[in-house]
């Protein structure tokens, strides 16, 4: 009998370890930390800081050859007191993240123009991706009306670009649902 008790205890301990292991994995999170619209030479531009933290599951997939696509979405909305805000501009920047196992480098590619840079580590790539400087939004002469506007920024991991089998898992797994809340900043344009 004592042998069975020790086997049961060992099985219980192993079961608890297996159940607790997913809780130990670091979850990912995207957040827009700062957004600063400014007008220079009749052009509204935006500087912003976004914090990208990928979870262990997503990093493992990236390092095993899965390409990730991250989208940054910027909207300019005209404030209206009598109705919901009117969207004036809706722009997106899409980036592909890759890991090259042979060179052990992470590659960030802007999909609109194909510009790419490589980084020695993932943290450097994510820091560069999260540092937005002088994103041109609109010339003030293109606006129909002067007044109060909101600049709204958000970012997300695109699940539609994942390989089909992984996409199925990603749709039900919270580790893959990486999306920042929308953050807005008011600006008055002449």
Short mmCIF file of C-alpha atoms in Angstrom, two decimals:
data_model
loop_
_atom_site.label_atom_id
_atom_site.label_comp_id
_atom_site.label_asym_id
_atom_site.label_seq_id
_atom_site.Cartn_x
_atom_site.Cartn_y
_atom_site.Cartn_z
CA UNK A 1 0.00 0.00 0.00
CA UNK A 2 2.70 2.59 0.80
CA UNK A 3 4.11 2.19 -2.73
CA UNK A 4 0.71 3.06 -4.24
CA UNK A 5 0.47 6.17 -2.06
CA UNK A 6 3.86 7.42 -3.23
CA UNK A 7 2.94 6.70 -6.87
CA UNK A 8 -0.34 8.60 -6.43
CA UNK A 9 1.52 11.53 -4.88
CA UNK A 10 4.06 11.52 -7.70
CA UNK A 11 1.27 11.41 -10.30
CA UNK A 12 -0.55 14.24 -8.52
CA UNK A 13 2.63 16.34 -8.39
CA UNK A 14 3.32 15.78 -12.11
CA UNK A 15 -0.28 16.62 -12.94
CA UNK A 16 -0.06 19.88 -11.00
CA UNK A 17 3.18 20.80 -12.75
CA UNK A 18 1.61 20.16 -16.16
CA UNK A 19 -1.47 22.19 -15.29
CA UNK A 20 0.59 25.07 -13.87
CA UNK A 21 3.06 25.23 -16.78
CA UNK A 22 0.85 27.31 -19.13
CA UNK A 23 0.30 29.80 -16.32
CA UNK A 24 4.07 30.32 -16.10
CA UNK A 25 4.35 31.28 -19.77
CA UNK A 26 4.64 35.01 -20.28
CA UNK A 27 1.61 36.51 -22.02
CA UNK A 28 2.01 39.13 -24.71
CA UNK A 29 0.56 42.60 -24.70
CA UNK A 30 0.50 45.63 -26.98
CA UNK A 31 -0.06 49.12 -25.59
CA UNK A 32 0.13 52.64 -26.99
CA UNK A 33 2.09 54.50 -24.32
CA UNK A 34 2.30 57.96 -25.86
CA UNK A 35 0.85 59.84 -28.82
CA UNK A 36 1.88 63.38 -29.76
CA UNK A 37 0.32 65.08 -32.79
CA UNK A 38 2.04 68.22 -34.05
CA UNK A 39 1.68 70.64 -36.95
CA UNK A 40 4.82 71.66 -38.84
CA UNK A 41 4.86 73.41 -42.21
CA UNK A 42 1.08 72.96 -42.59
CA UNK A 43 1.41 69.19 -42.10
CA UNK A 44 -0.13 67.26 -39.22
CA UNK A 45 2.35 64.59 -38.12
CA UNK A 46 2.26 62.15 -35.22
CA UNK A 47 4.99 60.87 -32.92
CA UNK A 48 4.12 57.87 -30.76
CA UNK A 49 5.56 55.19 -28.51
CA UNK A 50 4.08 51.70 -28.59
CA UNK A 51 5.10 48.92 -26.23
CA UNK A 52 5.22 45.53 -27.94
CA UNK A 53 5.55 42.44 -25.76
CA UNK A 54 5.17 39.11 -27.50
CA UNK A 55 4.19 36.08 -25.46
CA UNK A 56 6.30 32.94 -25.26
CA UNK A 57 3.99 31.06 -27.63
CA UNK A 58 4.25 33.75 -30.31
CA UNK A 59 8.04 34.05 -29.91
CA UNK A 60 8.41 30.28 -30.26
CA UNK A 61 6.37 30.33 -33.47
CA UNK A 62 8.41 33.26 -34.84
CA UNK A 63 11.70 31.49 -34.08
CA UNK A 64 10.39 28.36 -35.81
CA UNK A 65 9.76 30.14 -39.10
CA UNK A 66 6.29 31.65 -38.76
CA UNK A 67 6.11 35.17 -40.19
CA UNK A 68 4.12 37.67 -38.13
CA UNK A 69 2.35 40.73 -39.52
CA UNK A 70 1.68 43.67 -37.22
CA UNK A 71 -0.58 46.55 -38.25
CA UNK A 72 -0.51 50.08 -36.88
CA UNK A 73 -3.74 51.98 -37.56
CA UNK A 74 -4.00 55.77 -37.32
CA UNK A 75 -7.28 57.66 -37.66
CA UNK A 76 -8.02 61.36 -37.72
CA UNK A 77 -11.56 62.05 -36.52
CA UNK A 78 -13.43 65.35 -36.60
CA UNK A 79 -15.29 65.89 -33.34
CA UNK A 80 -19.03 66.41 -33.57
CA UNK A 81 -21.17 67.19 -30.56
CA UNK A 82 -24.40 65.98 -32.13
CA UNK A 83 -23.24 62.63 -33.56
CA UNK A 84 -20.32 60.23 -33.42
CA UNK A 85 -16.99 61.54 -34.65
CA UNK A 86 -16.47 61.63 -38.42
CA UNK A 87 -13.42 59.76 -39.72
CA UNK A 88 -11.37 62.06 -41.94
CA UNK A 89 -8.31 59.87 -42.47
CA UNK A 90 -7.75 56.16 -41.83
CA UNK A 91 -4.16 55.04 -42.48
CA UNK A 92 -2.38 51.76 -41.84
CA UNK A 93 1.21 50.67 -41.68
CA UNK A 94 1.85 46.95 -41.95
CA UNK A 95 5.08 45.28 -40.91
CA UNK A 96 6.33 41.71 -41.28
CA UNK A 97 8.50 40.17 -38.56
CA UNK A 98 10.74 37.23 -39.49
CA UNK A 99 13.50 35.23 -37.85
CA UNK A 100 16.35 33.92 -39.99
CA UNK A 101 17.75 30.89 -38.21
CA UNK A 102 20.97 30.66 -40.23
CA UNK A 103 22.05 34.24 -39.52
CA UNK A 104 20.24 34.35 -36.16
CA UNK A 105 18.81 37.75 -37.02
CA UNK A 106 15.33 39.19 -36.74
CA UNK A 107 14.08 41.08 -39.79
CA UNK A 108 11.49 43.89 -39.81
CA UNK A 109 9.98 44.68 -43.22
CA UNK A 110 7.53 47.46 -44.02
CA UNK A 111 5.10 45.85 -46.43
CA UNK A 112 4.10 49.03 -48.29
CA UNK A 113 7.54 49.67 -49.74
CA UNK A 114 9.64 46.60 -48.91
CA UNK A 115 12.14 48.47 -46.73
CA UNK A 116 13.70 46.07 -44.25
CA UNK A 117 16.16 46.14 -41.38
CA UNK A 118 17.72 43.30 -39.45
CA UNK A 119 18.32 43.18 -35.70
CA UNK A 120 20.43 40.99 -33.45
CA UNK A 121 17.65 40.48 -30.95
CA UNK A 122 13.89 40.66 -30.81
CA UNK A 123 13.81 43.41 -28.18
CA UNK A 124 15.67 45.80 -30.51
CA UNK A 125 13.27 45.04 -33.34
CA UNK A 126 10.21 45.62 -31.15
CA UNK A 127 11.68 48.86 -29.78
CA UNK A 128 12.23 50.14 -33.33
CA UNK A 129 8.74 49.07 -34.39
CA UNK A 130 7.25 50.89 -31.41
CA UNK A 131 9.08 54.16 -32.06
CA UNK A 132 6.95 56.19 -34.47
CA UNK A 133 8.42 59.52 -35.56
CA UNK A 134 6.75 62.07 -37.84
CA UNK A 135 4.01 59.88 -39.30
CA UNK A 136 2.53 62.30 -41.89
CA UNK A 137 -1.24 62.43 -41.55
CA UNK A 138 -2.69 65.30 -43.59
CA UNK A 139 -1.91 68.80 -44.88
CA UNK A 140 -4.14 71.38 -43.24
CA UNK A 141 -5.25 72.69 -46.65
CA UNK A 142 -6.83 69.26 -47.32
CA UNK A 143 -9.19 69.62 -44.36
CA UNK A 144 -12.73 70.76 -45.09
CA UNK A 145 -13.12 72.46 -41.73
CA UNK A 146 -10.85 73.75 -39.03
CA UNK A 147 -11.58 72.85 -35.46
CA UNK A 148 -11.21 70.07 -32.94
CA UNK A 149 -9.97 66.66 -34.04
CA UNK A 150 -8.91 63.42 -32.39
CA UNK A 151 -5.88 61.45 -33.50
CA UNK A 152 -6.53 57.77 -32.68
CA UNK A 153 -3.82 55.09 -32.75
CA UNK A 154 -3.98 51.34 -32.21
CA UNK A 155 -1.95 48.29 -33.18
CA UNK A 156 -2.58 44.57 -33.55
CA UNK A 157 -1.18 41.25 -34.68
CA UNK A 158 -2.93 40.12 -37.86
CA UNK A 159 -4.20 36.57 -37.40
CA UNK A 160 -5.38 36.29 -41.03
CA UNK A 161 -1.78 36.17 -42.29
CA UNK A 162 -0.79 33.16 -40.18
CA UNK A 163 -0.52 29.71 -41.80
CA UNK A 164 -3.95 28.06 -41.99
CA UNK A 165 -3.43 25.41 -39.29
CA UNK A 166 -1.88 27.88 -36.88
CA UNK A 167 -4.62 30.42 -37.62
CA UNK A 168 -7.21 27.92 -36.39
CA UNK A 169 -5.36 27.56 -33.08
CA UNK A 170 -4.70 31.31 -32.83
CA UNK A 171 -8.37 32.18 -33.13
CA UNK A 172 -9.19 30.32 -29.90
CA UNK A 173 -5.94 30.86 -28.00
CA UNK A 174 -5.66 34.10 -26.00
CA UNK A 175 -1.84 34.17 -26.42
CA UNK A 176 -2.34 35.18 -30.05
CA UNK A 177 -4.94 37.91 -29.52
CA UNK A 178 -2.51 40.79 -29.37
CA UNK A 179 -4.26 44.11 -29.83
CA UNK A 180 -3.78 47.44 -28.10
CA UNK A 181 -6.68 49.55 -26.97
CA UNK A 182 -7.26 52.62 -29.15
CA UNK A 183 -5.61 55.71 -27.68
CA UNK A 184 -6.65 59.18 -28.76
CA UNK A 185 -5.21 62.65 -28.41
CA UNK A 186 -7.08 65.88 -29.14
CA UNK A 187 -5.66 68.44 -31.50
CA UNK A 188 -6.98 71.81 -32.71
CA UNK A 189 -6.28 72.55 -36.35
CA UNK A 190 -6.54 76.03 -37.86
#
